Amino acid sequence: MYSAKARTLKTAQLRVFLTSRPKVRIRHGISEILNTDHEDFILHDISRLIVDHDISTFLENHLNVIAQERSLYSAWPGKEIIKRMVQIASGLFIWAVTAWKKISTRTGFRTYNYPHLYALIHDLRRFAVYSLPAIERAPLQVYSSALIFTPAKSMVREQFADSIPRWIQNLPRVSEEWNAALTTLEGHSGWVTAVAFSPDGKQLASALHDRTVRLWDGQSGKALTTLKGHSGSVTAVAFSPDNKQLASALDNRTVRLWDGQSGKALTTLEGHSGWITAVAFSPDGKQLASASRDDTVRLWDSDLGAGLEVLETE
């Protein structure tokens, strides 16, 4: 990992040992090295801001080398392109390294204009999102765990075809092109009854029949957290306009409010006498509406959790 702090060191010797399998024997061996200080880091436990900064530094440095070698204009490829690449990487260094290798080895580089660059970025993003579960489980075996399942005409697959292990004699059948499905979110233990994106698109909530709500990263599809504590099946979910609250409706006649960032339970709204079928925040986020099979719609103060009004149908 490239770190801004590490680059400022003048006298200390810094060594990085990267492994996807931190077995006890490895950790014990490192601890027995004399006259050294060491610290263990797990990538998923490091702040996303730090990871994004390091990925940005990596891309800036390596793309700058490409620009100098190919006599491109000094600002190539531009801050906006790098920013976009960091966003698409979604915290995955494997994505950044793959993007850099693909760009650096391309022939006819002077004709590599923005449309082609965006096509490459798009293909890399599809690869990273589609292969995320396999990459997270075995990041150092990406050529055998992810690349072989990539569409035949993928730019990533074409670039790294020679890296596919030769011991894999019977490759799986794959489609020619990427299809419409970006990825599959796995891990539910019951029926999925409803889904909702946060207004900023950064999170996706899925409601389950098993009395839980799962939150996912809206870009990478990575599982973030599971909201537990419901006393009934969850029938609907909705984010507040400012992304700060999440409402979940239950078939036991209640609505639960959650902190949209931390996943902490805030309050439970009670008053319906029937199964709640839908929830929705007002555009300003100050009110929450809940619809029920008891033939009523209830309005609630979303901050206080207090009932405001009952709308009845005749």
Coordinates of C-alpha atoms in Angstrom, one line a residue:
M1 CA 0.0 0.0 0.0
Y2 CA 1.3 3.5 -0.9
S3 CA 0.9 5.9 2.0
A4 CA 1.7 9.6 2.2
K5 CA 3.2 9.1 5.7
A6 CA 5.5 6.4 4.6
R7 CA 6.9 8.6 1.8
T8 CA 8.0 11.2 4.3
L9 CA 10.2 8.8 6.2
K10 CA 14.0 9.7 5.9
T11 CA 15.9 7.2 8.1
A12 CA 13.6 4.4 9.2
Q13 CA 13.5 1.2 7.1
L14 CA 9.9 0.3 6.2
R15 CA 9.0 -3.2 4.9
V16 CA 5.5 -4.3 4.0
F17 CA 4.5 -8.0 4.0
L18 CA 1.2 -8.6 2.2
T19 CA -0.8 -11.8 2.5
S20 CA -4.3 -12.9 2.1
R21 CA -3.7 -15.7 4.6
P22 CA -2.4 -14.3 7.9
K23 CA -1.9 -17.7 9.5
V24 CA -0.7 -18.0 13.1
R25 CA 2.7 -19.4 11.9
I26 CA 3.3 -16.2 9.8
R27 CA 2.3 -13.8 12.6
H28 CA 4.4 -15.7 15.1
G29 CA 7.4 -15.6 12.8
I30 CA 7.2 -11.9 12.4
S31 CA 6.8 -11.3 16.1
E32 CA 10.2 -13.1 16.7
I33 CA 12.2 -10.8 14.4
L34 CA 14.6 -8.9 16.7
N35 CA 15.0 -5.1 17.0
T36 CA 11.9 -4.3 15.0
D37 CA 8.5 -2.8 15.6
H38 CA 5.6 -4.1 13.6
E39 CA 1.9 -3.4 13.4
D40 CA -0.8 -5.5 11.7
F41 CA -3.3 -3.8 9.4
I42 CA -6.4 -5.3 7.9
L43 CA -7.4 -3.4 4.8
H44 CA -11.1 -3.6 5.5
D45 CA -10.6 -2.1 9.0
I46 CA -8.7 1.0 7.6
S47 CA -10.7 4.2 7.1
R48 CA -12.1 4.5 3.5
L49 CA -10.7 8.0 3.3
I50 CA -7.2 6.8 3.9
V51 CA -7.6 3.9 1.4
D52 CA -9.0 6.3 -1.2
H53 CA -6.1 8.8 -0.6
D54 CA -3.5 6.0 -1.1
I55 CA -5.2 4.8 -4.3
S56 CA -5.3 8.3 -5.6
T57 CA -1.6 8.8 -4.8
F58 CA -0.8 5.5 -6.5
L59 CA -2.7 6.4 -9.7
E60 CA -1.3 10.0 -9.8
N61 CA 2.3 8.7 -9.5
H62 CA 2.1 5.8 -12.0
L63 CA 0.0 7.6 -14.6
N64 CA 2.4 10.6 -14.3
V65 CA 5.2 8.2 -15.3
I66 CA 3.2 7.0 -18.3
A67 CA 2.6 10.6 -19.3
Q68 CA 6.3 11.4 -19.2
E69 CA 7.3 8.2 -21.1
R70 CA 4.7 8.8 -23.8
S71 CA 5.3 12.6 -24.0
L72 CA 1.7 13.3 -23.2
Y73 CA 0.5 16.7 -22.0
S74 CA 1.5 17.4 -18.4
A75 CA -2.0 17.3 -16.9
W76 CA -2.9 13.9 -18.4
P77 CA -5.2 12.3 -17.6
G78 CA -6.6 15.0 -15.4
K79 CA -7.8 15.3 -11.8
E80 CA -11.4 14.5 -12.7
I81 CA -10.4 11.2 -14.4
I82 CA -8.3 10.2 -11.4
K83 CA -11.1 11.1 -9.0
R84 CA -13.5 9.0 -11.0
M85 CA -11.2 6.1 -11.1
V86 CA -10.8 6.3 -7.3
Q87 CA -14.5 6.2 -6.8
I88 CA -14.9 3.2 -9.1
A89 CA -12.1 1.4 -7.3
S90 CA -14.3 1.3 -4.2
G91 CA -11.3 0.8 -2.0
L92 CA -9.9 -2.1 -4.0
F93 CA -6.1 -1.8 -4.8
I94 CA -6.4 -4.7 -7.2
W95 CA -8.7 -2.5 -9.3
A96 CA -6.2 0.4 -9.3
V97 CA -3.2 -1.9 -10.2
T98 CA -5.2 -3.6 -13.0
A99 CA -6.2 -0.2 -14.4
W100 CA -2.6 1.0 -14.4
K101 CA -1.3 -2.1 -16.0
K102 CA -4.0 -2.0 -18.7
I103 CA -3.2 1.6 -19.5
S104 CA 0.6 1.2 -19.4
T105 CA 0.7 -1.7 -21.8
R106 CA -1.7 -0.4 -24.4
T107 CA -0.2 0.0 -27.9
G108 CA -1.0 3.0 -30.1
F109 CA -1.2 5.1 -26.9
R110 CA -1.4 8.5 -28.6
T111 CA -4.9 7.5 -29.9
Y112 CA -6.0 6.5 -26.5
N113 CA -8.5 9.3 -26.1
Y114 CA -11.2 9.9 -23.5
P115 CA -13.9 7.7 -25.0
H116 CA -11.4 4.8 -25.0
L117 CA -10.3 5.6 -21.4
Y118 CA -13.9 5.7 -20.2
A119 CA -14.5 2.4 -21.9
L120 CA -11.6 0.9 -20.0
I121 CA -12.7 2.4 -16.7
H122 CA -16.2 1.0 -17.3
D123 CA -14.8 -2.5 -18.0
L124 CA -12.6 -2.4 -15.0
R125 CA -15.5 -1.3 -12.8
R126 CA -17.6 -4.2 -14.1
F127 CA -14.8 -6.6 -13.4
A128 CA -14.2 -5.3 -9.9
V129 CA -17.9 -5.2 -8.9
Y130 CA -18.7 -8.6 -10.5
S131 CA -15.7 -10.3 -9.0
L132 CA -15.8 -8.6 -5.6
P133 CA -16.8 -11.7 -3.5
A134 CA -14.0 -13.8 -5.0
I135 CA -11.4 -11.0 -4.7
E136 CA -12.3 -10.4 -1.0
R137 CA -11.9 -14.1 -0.2
A138 CA -8.7 -14.7 -2.2
P139 CA -7.2 -11.4 -3.5
L140 CA -3.9 -13.0 -4.4
Q141 CA -5.6 -15.7 -6.5
V142 CA -7.5 -13.2 -8.7
Y143 CA -6.4 -14.8 -12.0
S144 CA -7.9 -18.2 -11.1
S145 CA -10.8 -17.0 -8.8
A146 CA -12.1 -14.1 -10.9
L147 CA -10.5 -13.6 -14.3
I148 CA -11.7 -17.0 -15.7
F149 CA -15.3 -16.1 -15.1
T150 CA -15.0 -12.7 -16.9
P151 CA -16.7 -12.4 -20.3
A152 CA -14.6 -13.4 -23.3
K153 CA -14.5 -9.9 -24.9
S154 CA -13.8 -8.1 -21.6
M155 CA -10.8 -5.7 -22.0
V156 CA -9.5 -6.9 -18.6
R157 CA -9.6 -10.6 -19.7
E158 CA -8.0 -9.8 -23.1
Q159 CA -5.2 -7.9 -21.3
F160 CA -4.4 -10.6 -18.7
A161 CA -5.3 -13.7 -20.7
D162 CA -1.7 -14.9 -20.4
S163 CA -1.9 -14.8 -16.6
I164 CA -4.7 -17.4 -16.4
P165 CA -3.1 -20.4 -14.7
R166 CA -2.2 -23.1 -17.2
W167 CA -3.2 -25.9 -14.8
I168 CA -6.8 -24.9 -15.4
Q169 CA -7.4 -27.0 -18.4
N170 CA -11.2 -26.8 -18.7
L171 CA -12.2 -23.1 -18.4
P172 CA -15.9 -22.3 -17.6
R173 CA -18.2 -21.2 -20.3
V174 CA -18.7 -17.5 -20.2
S175 CA -20.7 -15.0 -22.2
E176 CA -19.1 -12.8 -24.9
E177 CA -20.0 -9.5 -23.3
W178 CA -21.1 -8.1 -19.9
N179 CA -24.8 -8.5 -19.4
A180 CA -27.2 -6.1 -17.7
A181 CA -26.6 -7.6 -14.2
L182 CA -23.8 -5.7 -12.4
T183 CA -23.5 -8.1 -9.5
T184 CA -25.4 -10.4 -7.1
L185 CA -25.7 -9.5 -3.5
E186 CA -25.5 -12.7 -1.5
G187 CA -25.9 -13.4 2.2
H188 CA -29.7 -13.2 2.8
S189 CA -31.2 -15.9 4.9
G190 CA -34.8 -15.4 3.9
W191 CA -37.1 -13.8 1.3
V192 CA -36.2 -10.3 0.2
T193 CA -39.4 -8.3 0.4
A194 CA -38.2 -4.8 -0.5
V195 CA -35.2 -2.7 -1.5
A196 CA -34.4 1.0 -1.5
F197 CA -31.4 3.1 -2.5
S198 CA -30.3 6.0 -0.3
P199 CA -30.8 9.4 -2.1
D200 CA -27.0 9.9 -2.5
G201 CA -26.7 6.4 -4.0
K202 CA -24.0 5.3 -1.5
Q203 CA -26.1 2.7 0.2
L204 CA -28.7 0.1 -0.7
A205 CA -31.1 -1.4 1.9
S206 CA -32.8 -4.8 1.5
A207 CA -35.7 -5.9 3.7
L208 CA -36.0 -9.5 4.6
H209 CA -38.6 -11.9 5.8
D210 CA -36.2 -13.1 8.4
R211 CA -36.7 -9.9 10.5
T212 CA -33.6 -8.1 9.4
V213 CA -32.5 -5.3 7.1
R214 CA -29.1 -5.5 5.3
L215 CA -27.2 -2.5 4.2
W216 CA -24.9 -2.7 1.1
D217 CA -22.3 -0.3 -0.5
G218 CA -24.2 1.2 -3.4
Q219 CA -21.2 1.1 -5.7
S220 CA -19.3 -2.0 -4.9
G221 CA -22.1 -4.2 -3.6
K222 CA -20.1 -5.0 -0.5
A223 CA -22.1 -5.9 2.6
L224 CA -21.9 -3.1 5.2
T225 CA -24.1 -4.2 8.2
T226 CA -27.2 -6.0 9.3
L227 CA -29.9 -4.2 11.3
K228 CA -31.4 -6.7 13.8
G229 CA -34.0 -6.3 16.5
H230 CA -37.2 -6.4 14.4
S231 CA -40.0 -8.4 16.0
G232 CA -41.6 -9.2 12.7
S233 CA -41.0 -9.6 9.0
V234 CA -39.8 -6.4 7.3
T235 CA -42.2 -5.4 4.5
A236 CA -40.8 -2.0 3.4
V237 CA -37.8 0.3 3.8
A238 CA -37.1 4.0 3.0
F239 CA -34.2 6.4 3.5
S240 CA -34.7 10.0 4.5
P241 CA -33.8 12.7 1.9
D242 CA -30.6 13.6 3.9
N243 CA -29.6 9.9 4.2
K244 CA -29.5 10.2 8.0
Q245 CA -32.4 8.0 8.8
L246 CA -33.8 4.7 7.6
A247 CA -37.3 3.5 8.2
S248 CA -38.4 -0.1 8.2
A249 CA -42.0 -1.3 8.2
L250 CA -43.0 -4.5 9.8
D251 CA -45.9 -7.0 9.6
N252 CA -46.4 -6.7 13.3
R253 CA -47.9 -3.2 13.0
T254 CA -44.8 -1.2 13.9
V255 CA -42.3 1.1 12.1
R256 CA -38.7 1.2 13.3
L257 CA -36.3 4.2 12.7
W258 CA -32.6 3.7 12.4
D259 CA -29.5 5.9 12.1
G260 CA -28.7 5.7 8.4
Q261 CA -24.9 5.9 8.9
S262 CA -24.2 3.9 12.0
G263 CA -27.2 1.5 11.8
K264 CA -28.1 2.3 15.4
A265 CA -31.8 1.8 16.4
L266 CA -33.5 5.1 17.2
T267 CA -37.1 4.5 18.0
T268 CA -40.2 2.3 17.3
L269 CA -43.5 3.9 16.1
E270 CA -46.6 2.1 17.3
G271 CA -50.3 2.8 16.6
H272 CA -51.4 0.8 13.5
S273 CA -53.7 -2.1 14.0
G274 CA -52.8 -3.9 10.8
W275 CA -49.8 -5.1 8.7
I276 CA -47.8 -2.0 7.4
T277 CA -47.3 -2.2 3.7
A278 CA -45.3 0.9 2.9
V279 CA -43.3 3.9 4.3
A280 CA -42.1 7.1 2.8
F281 CA -40.4 10.3 4.0
S282 CA -41.6 13.8 3.1
P283 CA -39.3 15.8 0.7
D284 CA -38.0 17.8 3.6
G285 CA -37.5 14.7 5.8
K286 CA -39.5 16.1 8.7
Q287 CA -42.4 13.7 8.3
L288 CA -42.8 10.0 7.7
A289 CA -45.9 8.4 6.3
S290 CA -46.8 4.7 6.9
A291 CA -49.6 2.8 5.1
S292 CA -51.3 -0.1 6.7
R293 CA -53.9 -2.8 6.0
D294 CA -56.0 -1.3 8.7
D295 CA -57.2 1.1 6.0
T296 CA -55.2 4.1 7.4
V297 CA -52.2 6.2 6.7
R298 CA -50.4 7.6 9.7
L299 CA -48.1 10.7 9.7
W300 CA -45.2 10.8 12.1
D301 CA -42.7 13.4 13.2
S302 CA -39.5 11.8 12.0
D303 CA -37.3 13.5 14.6
L304 CA -39.4 13.0 17.7
G305 CA -41.1 9.8 16.6
A306 CA -44.5 11.2 17.6
G307 CA -47.7 10.6 15.8
L308 CA -49.1 13.6 14.0
E309 CA -52.2 12.6 12.1
V310 CA -54.3 9.6 11.1
L311 CA -55.7 9.5 7.5
E312 CA -58.6 7.1 7.2
T313 CA -60.3 5.7 4.1
E314 CA -64.0 5.3 3.9

